Amino acid sequence: MRVSRREALLQMGAASALCASGAGASTPTVLITGVDRYRVLEPVFEGVRVILAKRGESYTPAYLQGLSGAAFRVAGPCGCAPTCAGAMGPEALARLLGYEVTQLSFEGRDVDLEKRLGEVLPQVKEELRQGRPVLVFHAFTTAEFDVVCGFDEDAKRLYGRGSYAGTGKDYAEAPEDRMIRCTEICPPIGAVLIGRKTGKLDARRAEVAALKEAVRFARSSSKTYPYPGLHCYDLWLSIWQASDPAPKPDFARDGYGGGIYASTSHAAAEFLREIAPSYPTAAQSLKDAAFHFDAQSQALGKLTRHLFPKAGTQPRQSGDARARTVELLGTARAAYEAGIQGIELALVAI
């Protein structure tokens, strides 16, 4: 029975944690196996956790969502905001956790992307040969950071994980030059190499900073894109309450964006419960806030299922969608604000 190259790679990978084939170093095939899948539907920071889990770190998905700030952010409202409205970048999170970081960027004026790709790919592949997965933007998903776990030199393909790609037993796969083929969506960004661990996380300092940033962002009065926190919810509601033009379900805004925030706000609740025992005077406020972030998650989850009941089908029509959408967005906004108020009370106690 003939098998595809991908199937052959996966079969080889089942035998050991790092597999290489080829008589010489010029045409190796490498696949790092046993790399965890994404546990949070989030485009920037979950990949850092996946990579560090392979390196032996035991951080929970919710904990790194909390430290990064992604757990507490609602912005836009649009499909781009979950990626571009972060409190930090993935490289900053890795440094916060004590790791050396090398950024391989495609950004800059007049960059020759093909030439730069020829410089970046060998460095990515060398990391993989050393058994270290790499964070690469737009490797498998659309304009998100993905985890590259292997490559096939002959087929010029990469293998790995993404927030909605390679989430099962098998890895996702894509052409190795895909990372520079997103120019119609956004500029190519590049890769992040996570190197040696040379420092240590100051957990209390990072946790309190994340809580303070959650409050600052939620209550920001910024009137520029990406509109933050409560201001985002107010704009989102105004879109659905408008009569001219009549609102229509938008997958990037209501489906993709809403789905990510449903996932990350559930992580917010888990993060708050996880850290509560470390702050006895604030524990009850943190647990109360967690309750509200879970309620936000549930409302946003219902919203995406209401507007897009079946994958690949047309969304509900505006007349059917409007009243229920406004109700669910109002519920999510109220829960988000109540969660932020709980964090404010916790900070006072801390």
mmCIF file of C-alpha atoms in Angstrom:
data_model
loop_
_atom_site.group_PDB
_atom_site.id
_atom_site.type_symbol
_atom_site.label_atom_id
_atom_site.label_comp_id
_atom_site.label_asym_id
_atom_site.label_seq_id
_atom_site.Cartn_x
_atom_site.Cartn_y
_atom_site.Cartn_z
ATOM 1 C CA MET A 1 0.000 0.000 0.000
ATOM 2 C CA ARG A 2 1.405 3.386 -0.962
ATOM 3 C CA VAL A 3 1.366 6.148 1.611
ATOM 4 C CA SER A 4 1.762 9.874 1.171
ATOM 5 C CA ARG A 5 4.972 11.626 2.137
ATOM 6 C CA ARG A 6 3.115 13.201 5.069
ATOM 7 C CA GLU A 7 1.893 9.800 6.272
ATOM 8 C CA ALA A 8 5.421 8.417 5.961
ATOM 9 C CA LEU A 9 6.751 11.305 8.023
ATOM 10 C CA LEU A 10 4.175 10.734 10.724
ATOM 11 C CA GLN A 11 4.873 7.015 10.786
ATOM 12 C CA MET A 12 8.584 7.727 11.159
ATOM 13 C CA GLY A 13 7.817 10.259 13.849
ATOM 14 C CA ALA A 14 5.860 7.748 15.905
ATOM 15 C CA ALA A 15 9.092 5.872 16.576
ATOM 16 C CA SER A 16 11.023 8.613 18.309
ATOM 17 C CA ALA A 17 10.900 12.206 19.483
ATOM 18 C CA LEU A 18 13.167 13.510 16.728
ATOM 19 C CA CYS A 19 13.577 11.746 13.385
ATOM 20 C CA ALA A 20 16.003 12.528 10.565
ATOM 21 C CA SER A 21 16.398 10.713 7.269
ATOM 22 C CA GLY A 22 18.895 11.063 4.460
ATOM 23 C CA ALA A 23 22.474 9.929 4.061
ATOM 24 C CA GLY A 24 23.938 13.416 4.245
ATOM 25 C CA ALA A 25 23.219 16.702 5.951
ATOM 26 C CA SER A 26 22.142 18.342 2.677
ATOM 27 C CA THR A 27 18.652 16.839 2.383
ATOM 28 C CA PRO A 28 17.393 15.917 5.846
ATOM 29 C CA THR A 29 13.826 15.297 6.837
ATOM 30 C CA VAL A 30 13.063 16.233 10.434
ATOM 31 C CA LEU A 31 9.926 15.785 12.495
ATOM 32 C CA ILE A 32 9.659 16.504 16.215
ATOM 33 C CA THR A 33 6.888 14.336 17.603
ATOM 34 C CA GLY A 34 4.784 14.578 20.746
ATOM 35 C CA VAL A 35 4.184 18.320 20.417
ATOM 36 C CA ASP A 36 0.983 19.319 22.205
ATOM 37 C CA ARG A 37 -1.930 20.780 20.295
ATOM 38 C CA TYR A 38 -3.365 24.235 20.973
ATOM 39 C CA ARG A 39 -5.686 24.129 23.978
ATOM 40 C CA VAL A 40 -6.934 27.728 23.594
ATOM 41 C CA LEU A 41 -8.290 29.208 20.362
ATOM 42 C CA GLU A 42 -5.855 32.127 20.418
ATOM 43 C CA PRO A 43 -3.484 33.382 17.707
ATOM 44 C CA VAL A 44 -0.353 34.666 19.473
ATOM 45 C CA PHE A 45 0.600 33.210 22.861
ATOM 46 C CA GLU A 46 -0.660 29.634 23.012
ATOM 47 C CA GLY A 47 2.097 28.689 20.584
ATOM 48 C CA VAL A 48 4.681 29.801 23.153
ATOM 49 C CA ARG A 49 3.126 27.458 25.691
ATOM 50 C CA VAL A 50 3.089 24.578 23.205
ATOM 51 C CA ILE A 51 6.793 25.058 22.455
ATOM 52 C CA LEU A 52 7.784 25.350 26.111
ATOM 53 C CA ALA A 53 5.698 22.319 27.058
ATOM 54 C CA LYS A 54 7.898 20.308 24.691
ATOM 55 C CA ARG A 55 10.884 21.773 26.544
ATOM 56 C CA GLY A 56 9.540 20.476 29.863
ATOM 57 C CA GLU A 57 7.697 23.524 31.226
ATOM 58 C CA SER A 58 4.397 22.824 32.980
ATOM 59 C CA TYR A 59 2.604 26.150 32.598
ATOM 60 C CA THR A 60 -1.116 25.700 32.036
ATOM 61 C CA PRO A 61 -2.704 27.214 28.918
ATOM 62 C CA ALA A 62 -4.789 29.532 31.099
ATOM 63 C CA TYR A 63 -1.799 30.738 33.107
ATOM 64 C CA LEU A 64 0.109 31.966 30.053
ATOM 65 C CA GLN A 65 -3.052 33.475 28.585
ATOM 66 C CA GLY A 66 -3.368 35.411 31.830
ATOM 67 C CA LEU A 67 0.270 36.528 32.058
ATOM 68 C CA SER A 68 0.290 37.614 28.405
ATOM 69 C CA GLY A 69 -2.883 39.650 28.889
ATOM 70 C CA ALA A 70 -4.734 37.892 26.054
ATOM 71 C CA ALA A 71 -7.184 36.338 28.512
ATOM 72 C CA PHE A 72 -8.583 39.746 29.448
ATOM 73 C CA ARG A 73 -8.614 41.530 26.099
ATOM 74 C CA VAL A 74 -11.596 42.260 23.877
ATOM 75 C CA ALA A 75 -10.826 44.646 21.023
ATOM 76 C CA GLY A 76 -11.878 45.647 17.552
ATOM 77 C CA PRO A 77 -14.500 44.480 16.974
ATOM 78 C CA CYS A 78 -12.916 42.731 13.985
ATOM 79 C CA GLY A 79 -11.004 39.633 13.012
ATOM 80 C CA CYS A 80 -7.591 41.341 13.185
ATOM 81 C CA ALA A 81 -7.764 42.583 16.770
ATOM 82 C CA PRO A 82 -7.039 39.269 18.547
ATOM 83 C CA THR A 83 -3.652 39.224 16.786
ATOM 84 C CA CYS A 84 -2.710 42.903 16.771
ATOM 85 C CA ALA A 85 -4.146 44.227 20.057
ATOM 86 C CA GLY A 86 -1.897 42.372 22.481
ATOM 87 C CA ALA A 87 -0.351 43.772 25.648
ATOM 88 C CA MET A 88 2.966 42.265 24.483
ATOM 89 C CA GLY A 89 4.319 40.081 21.716
ATOM 90 C CA PRO A 90 5.091 36.368 21.925
ATOM 91 C CA GLU A 91 8.803 37.136 22.180
ATOM 92 C CA ALA A 92 8.153 39.298 25.240
ATOM 93 C CA LEU A 93 6.229 36.483 26.922
ATOM 94 C CA ALA A 94 9.109 34.059 26.321
ATOM 95 C CA ARG A 95 11.559 36.576 27.801
ATOM 96 C CA LEU A 96 9.267 37.121 30.782
ATOM 97 C CA LEU A 97 9.489 33.383 31.430
ATOM 98 C CA GLY A 98 13.291 33.561 31.425
ATOM 99 C CA TYR A 99 14.186 32.502 27.875
ATOM 100 C CA GLU A 100 16.553 33.983 25.351
ATOM 101 C CA VAL A 101 14.764 34.941 22.135
ATOM 102 C CA THR A 102 15.863 35.570 18.564
ATOM 103 C CA GLN A 103 13.433 37.282 16.211
ATOM 104 C CA LEU A 104 13.726 36.603 12.485
ATOM 105 C CA SER A 105 11.785 39.418 10.895
ATOM 106 C CA PHE A 106 10.409 40.036 7.418
ATOM 107 C CA GLU A 107 9.373 43.552 8.376
ATOM 108 C CA GLY A 108 10.948 46.738 7.064
ATOM 109 C CA ARG A 109 10.872 48.988 4.038
ATOM 110 C CA ASP A 110 11.897 47.540 0.684
ATOM 111 C CA VAL A 111 12.569 44.068 2.090
ATOM 112 C CA ASP A 112 13.136 41.438 -0.606
ATOM 113 C CA LEU A 113 10.879 38.739 0.841
ATOM 114 C CA GLU A 114 12.244 35.907 -1.286
ATOM 115 C CA LYS A 115 15.822 36.737 -0.348
ATOM 116 C CA ARG A 116 14.932 37.148 3.309
ATOM 117 C CA LEU A 117 13.089 33.813 3.261
ATOM 118 C CA GLY A 118 16.321 32.216 2.093
ATOM 119 C CA GLU A 119 17.982 33.585 5.233
ATOM 120 C CA VAL A 120 15.194 32.737 7.680
ATOM 121 C CA LEU A 121 14.350 29.186 6.622
ATOM 122 C CA PRO A 122 17.815 27.717 7.299
ATOM 123 C CA GLN A 123 17.738 29.130 10.837
ATOM 124 C CA VAL A 124 14.262 27.696 11.428
ATOM 125 C CA LYS A 125 15.364 24.310 10.139
ATOM 126 C CA GLU A 126 18.492 24.278 12.280
ATOM 127 C CA GLU A 127 16.340 24.849 15.370
ATOM 128 C CA LEU A 128 14.208 21.894 14.325
ATOM 129 C CA ARG A 129 17.299 19.738 13.877
ATOM 130 C CA GLN A 130 18.196 20.590 17.464
ATOM 131 C CA GLY A 131 14.770 19.353 18.600
ATOM 132 C CA ARG A 132 13.276 22.791 19.267
ATOM 133 C CA PRO A 133 9.906 23.693 17.676
ATOM 134 C CA VAL A 134 9.707 27.215 16.245
ATOM 135 C CA LEU A 135 7.013 29.891 16.333
ATOM 136 C CA VAL A 136 6.297 31.043 12.762
ATOM 137 C CA PHE A 137 3.724 33.584 11.621
ATOM 138 C CA HIS A 138 1.255 32.387 8.957
ATOM 139 C CA ALA A 139 2.819 28.937 8.642
ATOM 140 C CA PHE A 140 -0.497 27.016 8.644
ATOM 141 C CA THR A 141 -3.322 29.330 9.750
ATOM 142 C CA THR A 142 -4.246 32.776 8.460
ATOM 143 C CA ALA A 143 -2.149 35.586 9.955
ATOM 144 C CA GLU A 144 -1.527 33.833 13.270
ATOM 145 C CA PHE A 145 1.554 32.490 15.026
ATOM 146 C CA ASP A 146 1.874 28.731 14.499
ATOM 147 C CA VAL A 147 4.258 26.101 15.860
ATOM 148 C CA VAL A 148 6.499 24.465 13.269
ATOM 149 C CA CYS A 149 7.559 20.957 14.329
ATOM 150 C CA GLY A 150 9.243 19.617 11.216
ATOM 151 C CA PHE A 151 10.150 19.983 7.566
ATOM 152 C CA ASP A 152 10.650 17.974 4.402
ATOM 153 C CA GLU A 153 13.556 19.361 2.399
ATOM 154 C CA ASP A 154 12.604 17.584 -0.839
ATOM 155 C CA ALA A 155 8.923 18.504 -0.770
ATOM 156 C CA LYS A 156 9.667 21.992 0.642
ATOM 157 C CA ARG A 157 6.947 21.643 3.255
ATOM 158 C CA LEU A 158 6.606 22.460 6.934
ATOM 159 C CA TYR A 159 4.636 20.485 9.552
ATOM 160 C CA GLY A 160 3.158 21.576 12.860
ATOM 161 C CA ARG A 161 0.357 23.030 14.922
ATOM 162 C CA GLY A 162 -1.947 26.048 14.800
ATOM 163 C CA SER A 163 -4.971 27.315 16.680
ATOM 164 C CA TYR A 164 -7.312 25.642 14.161
ATOM 165 C CA ALA A 165 -4.860 23.603 12.071
ATOM 166 C CA GLY A 166 -3.128 20.408 13.128
ATOM 167 C CA THR A 167 -5.233 20.171 16.270
ATOM 168 C CA GLY A 168 -5.666 16.404 16.129
ATOM 169 C CA LYS A 169 -3.270 13.473 16.022
ATOM 170 C CA ASP A 170 -1.764 14.589 12.707
ATOM 171 C CA TYR A 171 0.189 17.769 12.182
ATOM 172 C CA ALA A 172 -0.870 20.437 9.713
ATOM 173 C CA GLU A 173 1.325 20.875 6.661
ATOM 174 C CA ALA A 174 1.935 23.704 4.199
ATOM 175 C CA PRO A 175 4.514 24.938 1.690
ATOM 176 C CA GLU A 176 7.597 26.318 3.429
ATOM 177 C CA ASP A 177 7.229 29.688 1.693
ATOM 178 C CA ARG A 178 3.683 30.219 2.964
ATOM 179 C CA MET A 179 5.032 32.509 5.709
ATOM 180 C CA ILE A 180 5.639 35.241 3.101
ATOM 181 C CA ARG A 181 2.405 34.628 1.163
ATOM 182 C CA CYS A 182 0.060 36.635 3.382
ATOM 183 C CA THR A 183 0.631 40.071 1.884
ATOM 184 C CA GLU A 184 -3.016 40.439 0.819
ATOM 185 C CA ILE A 185 -3.988 40.106 4.505
ATOM 186 C CA CYS A 186 -1.109 41.713 6.391
ATOM 187 C CA PRO A 187 2.658 42.123 6.084
ATOM 188 C CA PRO A 188 4.677 38.947 6.730
ATOM 189 C CA ILE A 189 6.131 39.031 10.237
ATOM 190 C CA GLY A 190 8.632 36.185 10.536
ATOM 191 C CA ALA A 191 9.663 33.660 13.171
ATOM 192 C CA VAL A 192 10.567 33.562 16.851
ATOM 193 C CA LEU A 193 13.335 31.240 18.041
ATOM 194 C CA ILE A 194 13.121 30.437 21.760
ATOM 195 C CA GLY A 195 16.608 29.685 22.990
ATOM 196 C CA ARG A 196 18.215 28.866 26.335
ATOM 197 C CA LYS A 197 16.560 29.452 29.669
ATOM 198 C CA THR A 198 18.748 31.978 31.464
ATOM 199 C CA GLY A 199 16.323 33.589 33.906
ATOM 200 C CA LYS A 200 13.338 32.895 36.124
ATOM 201 C CA LEU A 201 9.761 34.127 36.136
ATOM 202 C CA ASP A 202 8.912 36.547 38.937
ATOM 203 C CA ALA A 203 5.403 35.122 39.242
ATOM 204 C CA ARG A 204 3.882 37.555 41.719
ATOM 205 C CA ARG A 205 5.152 40.592 39.885
ATOM 206 C CA ALA A 206 3.965 39.258 36.507
ATOM 207 C CA GLU A 207 0.539 38.224 37.831
ATOM 208 C CA VAL A 208 -0.167 41.589 39.475
ATOM 209 C CA ALA A 209 1.045 43.412 36.364
ATOM 210 C CA ALA A 210 -1.335 41.316 34.232
ATOM 211 C CA LEU A 211 -4.272 42.174 36.514
ATOM 212 C CA LYS A 212 -3.449 45.889 36.410
ATOM 213 C CA GLU A 213 -3.145 45.798 32.632
ATOM 214 C CA ALA A 214 -6.510 44.026 32.363
ATOM 215 C CA VAL A 215 -8.178 46.909 34.198
ATOM 216 C CA ARG A 216 -6.287 49.614 32.287
ATOM 217 C CA PHE A 217 -7.198 48.107 28.909
ATOM 218 C CA ALA A 218 -10.846 47.465 29.769
ATOM 219 C CA ARG A 219 -11.364 51.057 30.878
ATOM 220 C CA SER A 220 -9.158 52.718 28.270
ATOM 221 C CA SER A 221 -10.674 55.810 26.704
ATOM 222 C CA SER A 222 -8.726 55.332 23.471
ATOM 223 C CA LYS A 223 -10.800 56.211 20.429
ATOM 224 C CA THR A 224 -8.350 54.753 17.919
ATOM 225 C CA TYR A 225 -8.181 51.260 16.437
ATOM 226 C CA PRO A 226 -8.111 48.626 17.829
ATOM 227 C CA TYR A 227 -10.838 49.917 20.108
ATOM 228 C CA PRO A 228 -10.255 48.428 23.570
ATOM 229 C CA GLY A 229 -12.343 46.736 26.206
ATOM 230 C CA LEU A 230 -15.692 48.265 27.060
ATOM 231 C CA HIS A 231 -15.381 50.700 24.159
ATOM 232 C CA CYS A 232 -15.129 47.699 21.805
ATOM 233 C CA TYR A 233 -18.310 46.205 23.251
ATOM 234 C CA ASP A 234 -20.134 49.524 22.850
ATOM 235 C CA LEU A 235 -19.123 49.714 19.178
ATOM 236 C CA TRP A 236 -20.039 46.070 18.646
ATOM 237 C CA LEU A 237 -23.460 46.642 20.121
ATOM 238 C CA SER A 238 -23.974 49.821 18.075
ATOM 239 C CA ILE A 239 -23.332 47.860 14.863
ATOM 240 C CA TRP A 240 -26.089 45.399 15.724
ATOM 241 C CA GLN A 241 -28.483 48.054 16.997
ATOM 242 C CA ALA A 242 -28.147 50.194 13.859
ATOM 243 C CA SER A 243 -30.986 50.450 11.387
ATOM 244 C CA ASP A 244 -29.044 52.094 8.559
ATOM 245 C CA PRO A 245 -27.296 50.151 7.262
ATOM 246 C CA ALA A 246 -29.039 47.032 8.494
ATOM 247 C CA PRO A 247 -26.600 44.784 10.379
ATOM 248 C CA LYS A 248 -25.375 41.567 8.842
ATOM 249 C CA PRO A 249 -23.423 38.737 10.473
ATOM 250 C CA ASP A 250 -19.738 39.126 9.703
ATOM 251 C CA PHE A 251 -17.638 36.014 10.249
ATOM 252 C CA ALA A 252 -14.332 37.824 10.872
ATOM 253 C CA ARG A 253 -15.930 40.026 13.529
ATOM 254 C CA ASP A 254 -18.700 37.896 15.022
ATOM 255 C CA GLY A 255 -17.535 34.352 14.284
ATOM 256 C CA TYR A 256 -13.741 34.308 14.350
ATOM 257 C CA GLY A 257 -13.257 37.230 16.754
ATOM 258 C CA GLY A 258 -16.157 36.226 18.964
ATOM 259 C CA GLY A 259 -14.948 32.624 19.030
ATOM 260 C CA ILE A 260 -11.447 33.637 20.118
ATOM 261 C CA TYR A 261 -12.764 35.860 22.902
ATOM 262 C CA ALA A 262 -15.073 33.077 24.066
ATOM 263 C CA SER A 263 -12.012 30.837 24.405
ATOM 264 C CA THR A 264 -9.666 33.386 25.973
ATOM 265 C CA SER A 265 -12.218 34.659 28.490
ATOM 266 C CA HIS A 266 -12.734 31.087 29.710
ATOM 267 C CA ALA A 267 -8.950 30.986 30.153
ATOM 268 C CA ALA A 268 -9.234 34.225 32.147
ATOM 269 C CA ALA A 269 -11.560 32.523 34.601
ATOM 270 C CA GLU A 270 -9.202 29.559 34.962
ATOM 271 C CA PHE A 271 -6.203 31.874 35.425
ATOM 272 C CA LEU A 272 -7.934 33.791 38.218
ATOM 273 C CA ARG A 273 -8.867 30.577 40.013
ATOM 274 C CA GLU A 274 -5.329 29.254 39.566
ATOM 275 C CA ILE A 275 -3.661 32.266 41.171
ATOM 276 C CA ALA A 276 -6.298 32.891 43.879
ATOM 277 C CA PRO A 277 -4.620 30.680 46.552
ATOM 278 C CA SER A 278 -1.477 32.845 46.289
ATOM 279 C CA TYR A 279 -3.437 35.945 47.338
ATOM 280 C CA PRO A 280 -5.461 35.018 50.458
ATOM 281 C CA THR A 281 -6.784 38.537 51.056
ATOM 282 C CA ALA A 282 -7.977 38.800 47.452
ATOM 283 C CA ALA A 283 -8.963 35.181 46.809
ATOM 284 C CA GLN A 284 -12.718 35.689 46.994
ATOM 285 C CA SER A 285 -12.642 38.709 44.682
ATOM 286 C CA LEU A 286 -10.552 36.749 42.180
ATOM 287 C CA LYS A 287 -12.992 33.839 42.313
ATOM 288 C CA ASP A 288 -15.947 36.210 41.886
ATOM 289 C CA ALA A 289 -14.242 37.783 38.868
ATOM 290 C CA ALA A 290 -13.653 34.304 37.448
ATOM 291 C CA PHE A 291 -17.377 33.610 37.633
ATOM 292 C CA HIS A 292 -18.080 36.661 35.480
ATOM 293 C CA PHE A 293 -15.391 35.867 32.895
ATOM 294 C CA ASP A 294 -16.917 32.411 32.541
ATOM 295 C CA ALA A 295 -20.283 34.101 31.951
ATOM 296 C CA GLN A 296 -18.714 36.288 29.269
ATOM 297 C CA SER A 297 -17.237 33.188 27.629
ATOM 298 C CA GLN A 298 -20.603 31.419 27.624
ATOM 299 C CA ALA A 299 -22.408 34.417 26.117
ATOM 300 C CA LEU A 300 -19.850 34.832 23.336
ATOM 301 C CA GLY A 301 -19.901 31.099 22.631
ATOM 302 C CA LYS A 302 -23.669 31.237 22.270
ATOM 303 C CA LEU A 303 -23.317 34.263 20.011
ATOM 304 C CA THR A 304 -21.046 32.509 17.522
ATOM 305 C CA ARG A 305 -23.253 29.411 17.497
ATOM 306 C CA HIS A 306 -26.349 31.575 17.047
ATOM 307 C CA LEU A 307 -24.976 33.504 14.073
ATOM 308 C CA PHE A 308 -23.091 30.617 12.476
ATOM 309 C CA PRO A 309 -24.993 27.460 13.455
ATOM 310 C CA LYS A 310 -23.177 25.174 11.023
ATOM 311 C CA ALA A 311 -19.661 25.427 9.695
ATOM 312 C CA GLY A 312 -19.504 26.166 5.988
ATOM 313 C CA THR A 313 -23.111 27.338 5.728
ATOM 314 C CA GLN A 314 -24.603 30.785 5.371
ATOM 315 C CA PRO A 315 -25.082 32.752 8.618
ATOM 316 C CA ARG A 316 -28.503 33.559 9.955
ATOM 317 C CA GLN A 317 -30.211 36.452 8.230
ATOM 318 C CA SER A 318 -30.173 39.841 9.889
ATOM 319 C CA GLY A 319 -33.818 39.887 10.912
ATOM 320 C CA ASP A 320 -33.520 36.608 12.750
ATOM 321 C CA ALA A 321 -30.117 37.416 14.208
ATOM 322 C CA ARG A 322 -30.447 40.972 15.493
ATOM 323 C CA ALA A 323 -32.468 40.725 18.725
ATOM 324 C CA ARG A 324 -30.706 37.628 20.034
ATOM 325 C CA THR A 325 -27.280 39.020 19.058
ATOM 326 C CA VAL A 326 -27.907 42.281 20.920
ATOM 327 C CA GLU A 327 -29.082 40.304 23.956
ATOM 328 C CA LEU A 328 -25.988 38.078 23.981
ATOM 329 C CA LEU A 329 -23.569 40.952 23.392
ATOM 330 C CA GLY A 330 -25.219 42.883 26.218
ATOM 331 C CA THR A 331 -24.851 39.883 28.509
ATOM 332 C CA ALA A 332 -21.190 39.477 27.527
ATOM 333 C CA ARG A 333 -20.468 43.183 28.076
ATOM 334 C CA ALA A 334 -22.078 43.184 31.525
ATOM 335 C CA ALA A 335 -20.166 40.052 32.526
ATOM 336 C CA TYR A 336 -16.881 41.521 31.263
ATOM 337 C CA GLU A 337 -17.374 44.733 33.237
ATOM 338 C CA ALA A 338 -18.324 42.767 36.361
ATOM 339 C CA GLY A 339 -15.192 40.647 35.947
ATOM 340 C CA ILE A 340 -13.035 43.758 35.682
ATOM 341 C CA GLN A 341 -14.698 45.185 38.805
ATOM 342 C CA GLY A 342 -13.813 41.953 40.614
ATOM 343 C CA ILE A 343 -10.175 42.352 39.559
ATOM 344 C CA GLU A 344 -10.203 45.958 40.799
ATOM 345 C CA LEU A 345 -11.389 44.780 44.200
ATOM 346 C CA ALA A 346 -8.726 42.093 44.229
ATOM 347 C CA LEU A 347 -6.008 44.621 43.464
ATOM 348 C CA VAL A 348 -7.118 46.772 46.381
ATOM 349 C CA ALA A 349 -6.883 43.751 48.670
ATOM 350 C CA ILE A 350 -3.486 42.731 47.273
#
